[in-house]
XYZ file of C-alpha atoms in Angstrom:
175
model
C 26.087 -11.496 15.517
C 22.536 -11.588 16.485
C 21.157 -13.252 18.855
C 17.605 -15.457 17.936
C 14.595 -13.625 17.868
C 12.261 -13.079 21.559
C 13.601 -11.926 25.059
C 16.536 -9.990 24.606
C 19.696 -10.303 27.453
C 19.361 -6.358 28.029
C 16.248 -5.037 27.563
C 17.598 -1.731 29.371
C 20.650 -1.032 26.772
C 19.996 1.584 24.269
C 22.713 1.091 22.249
C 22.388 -2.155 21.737
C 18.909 -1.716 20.949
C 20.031 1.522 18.425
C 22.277 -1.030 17.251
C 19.232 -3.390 16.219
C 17.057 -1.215 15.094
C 19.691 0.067 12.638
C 20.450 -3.508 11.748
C 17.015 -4.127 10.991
C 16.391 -0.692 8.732
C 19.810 -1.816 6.728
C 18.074 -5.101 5.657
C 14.774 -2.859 4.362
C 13.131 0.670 5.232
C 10.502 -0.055 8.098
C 7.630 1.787 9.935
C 7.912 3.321 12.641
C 4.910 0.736 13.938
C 7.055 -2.292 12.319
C 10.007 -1.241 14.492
C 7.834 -0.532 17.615
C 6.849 -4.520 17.190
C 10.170 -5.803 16.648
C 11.917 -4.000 19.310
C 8.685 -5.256 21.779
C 9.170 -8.722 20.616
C 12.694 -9.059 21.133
C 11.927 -7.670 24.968
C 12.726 -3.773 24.791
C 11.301 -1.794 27.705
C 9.212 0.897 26.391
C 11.686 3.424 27.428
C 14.187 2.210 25.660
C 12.064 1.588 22.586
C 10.873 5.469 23.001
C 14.429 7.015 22.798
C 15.537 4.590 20.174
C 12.863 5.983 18.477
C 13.230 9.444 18.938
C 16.931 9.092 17.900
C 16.122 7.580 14.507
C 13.463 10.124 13.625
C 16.173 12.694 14.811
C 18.247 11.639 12.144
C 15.798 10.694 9.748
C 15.847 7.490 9.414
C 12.355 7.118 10.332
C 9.875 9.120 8.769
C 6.430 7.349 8.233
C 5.274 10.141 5.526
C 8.291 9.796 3.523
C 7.541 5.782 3.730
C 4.082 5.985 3.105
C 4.377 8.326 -0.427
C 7.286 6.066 -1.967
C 5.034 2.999 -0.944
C 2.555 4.260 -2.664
C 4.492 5.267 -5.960
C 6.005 2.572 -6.297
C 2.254 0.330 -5.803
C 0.982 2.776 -8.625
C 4.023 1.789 -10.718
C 4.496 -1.578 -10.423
C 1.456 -3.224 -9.064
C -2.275 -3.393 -9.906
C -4.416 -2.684 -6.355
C -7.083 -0.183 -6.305
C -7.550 2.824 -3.745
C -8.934 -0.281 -0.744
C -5.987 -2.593 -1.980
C -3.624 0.024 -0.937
C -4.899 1.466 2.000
C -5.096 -2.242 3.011
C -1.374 -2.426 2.354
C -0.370 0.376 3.865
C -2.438 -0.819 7.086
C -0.323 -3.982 7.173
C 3.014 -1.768 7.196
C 1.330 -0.502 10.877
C 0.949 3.497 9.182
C -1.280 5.828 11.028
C -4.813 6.373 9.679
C -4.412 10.207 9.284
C -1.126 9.291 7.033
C -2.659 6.523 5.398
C -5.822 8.722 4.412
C -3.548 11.981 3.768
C -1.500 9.846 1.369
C -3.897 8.406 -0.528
C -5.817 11.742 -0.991
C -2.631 13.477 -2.329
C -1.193 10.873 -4.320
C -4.018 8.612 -5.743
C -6.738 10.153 -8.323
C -9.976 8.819 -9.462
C -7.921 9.246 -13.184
C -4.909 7.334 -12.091
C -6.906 4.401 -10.147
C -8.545 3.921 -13.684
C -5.135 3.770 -15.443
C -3.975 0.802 -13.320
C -7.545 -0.614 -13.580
C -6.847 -0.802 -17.469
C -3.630 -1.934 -16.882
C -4.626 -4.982 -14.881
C -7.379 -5.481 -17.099
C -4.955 -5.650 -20.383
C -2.499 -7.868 -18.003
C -5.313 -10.565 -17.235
C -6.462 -9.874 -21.214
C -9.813 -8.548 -21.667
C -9.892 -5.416 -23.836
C -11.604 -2.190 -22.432
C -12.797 0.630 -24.516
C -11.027 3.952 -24.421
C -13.533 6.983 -22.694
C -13.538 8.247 -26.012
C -14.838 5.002 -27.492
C -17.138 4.429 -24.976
C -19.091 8.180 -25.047
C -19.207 7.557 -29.188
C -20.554 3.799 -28.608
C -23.369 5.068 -26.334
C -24.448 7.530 -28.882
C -24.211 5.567 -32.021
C -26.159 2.591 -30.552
C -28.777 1.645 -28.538
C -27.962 -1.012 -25.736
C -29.541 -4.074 -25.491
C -29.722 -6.852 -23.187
C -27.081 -9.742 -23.183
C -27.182 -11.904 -20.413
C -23.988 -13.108 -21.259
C -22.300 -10.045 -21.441
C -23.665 -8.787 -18.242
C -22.320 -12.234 -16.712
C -18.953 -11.489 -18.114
C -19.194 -7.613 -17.101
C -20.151 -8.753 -13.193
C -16.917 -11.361 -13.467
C -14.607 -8.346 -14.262
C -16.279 -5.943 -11.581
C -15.800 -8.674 -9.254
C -12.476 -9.313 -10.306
C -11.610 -5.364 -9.742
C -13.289 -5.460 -6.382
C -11.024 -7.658 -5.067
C -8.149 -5.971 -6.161
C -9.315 -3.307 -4.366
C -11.086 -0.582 -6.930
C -13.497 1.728 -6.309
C -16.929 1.329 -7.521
C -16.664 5.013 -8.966
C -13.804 3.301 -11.244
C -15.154 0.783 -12.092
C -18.541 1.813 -13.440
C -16.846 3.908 -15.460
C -14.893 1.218 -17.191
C -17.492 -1.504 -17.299
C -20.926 0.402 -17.359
């Protein structure tokens, strides 16, 4: 039915090109910035691509907010990525900065990043101490210096850093 990906035949036809784009949506929700590329690659004039556009929004089949928040939820919910691991992924999906940043405000607390931080953390199995257990450890006892312990502590900061964490989250799980 579809013709291999590059120059289209009719780069002029926007019903074709409607036709396409709803193709493409059917298969999996998309960014507005994902269809912008796919439409350019397959050799849409920018005209075309505009009203193609337009007409999906119209109809709300394209709505980059809407995108961006059940992205996000469902990140929270089912994957381990920091704040930085998920504004990375929601860069990749071609999402404005000012949605990307509004998002992530709204929908990802200091308190929840550290609830998926323990999460991964129990997943790759090293045991954290509650807040709780923490506050009572630091005044029951005074700290002293393991070197081993530190090495281990750096490992799992490292570990969280690349996952994406803040540093906010993760001193307060590891220091």
């Amino acid at each position: 039915m579809w013709s291999k990906p590059g120059k289209t035949k009719e780069p002029d036809n926007i019903d074709k090109a409607y036709e396409y784009v709803v193709f493409l949506l059917s298969l999996k929700l998309r960014t507005i910035g994902e269809i912008l590329k796919k439409m350019a690659d397959r050799g849409y004039n920018q005209q075309v691509i505009d009203k193609v556009i337009e007409r999906l929004k119209d109809q709300k089949y394209l709505d980059d907010e809407r995108y961006a928040e059940i992205y996000v939820e469902n990140l929270k919910i089912y994957k381990t990525f920091g704040f930085y691991g998920i504004k990375k992924k929601l860069m990749e999906r071609k999402l404005p900065a000012v949605i990307i940043d509004r998002i992530l405000s709204e929908n990802l607390s200091v308190e929840e990043e550290e609830k998926i931080a323990r999460r991964f953390l129990k997943k790759e199995g090293f045991a954290v101490k509650s807040p709780v257990d923490a506050e009572e450890a630091i005044g029951l006892h005074y700290r002293t210096f393991d070197d081993e312990a530190s090495k281990s502590k750096q490992k799992l900061a490292n570990r969280l850093r690349s996952r994406g964490f803040r540093g906010e989250v993760i001193s307060r799980l590891l220091f």
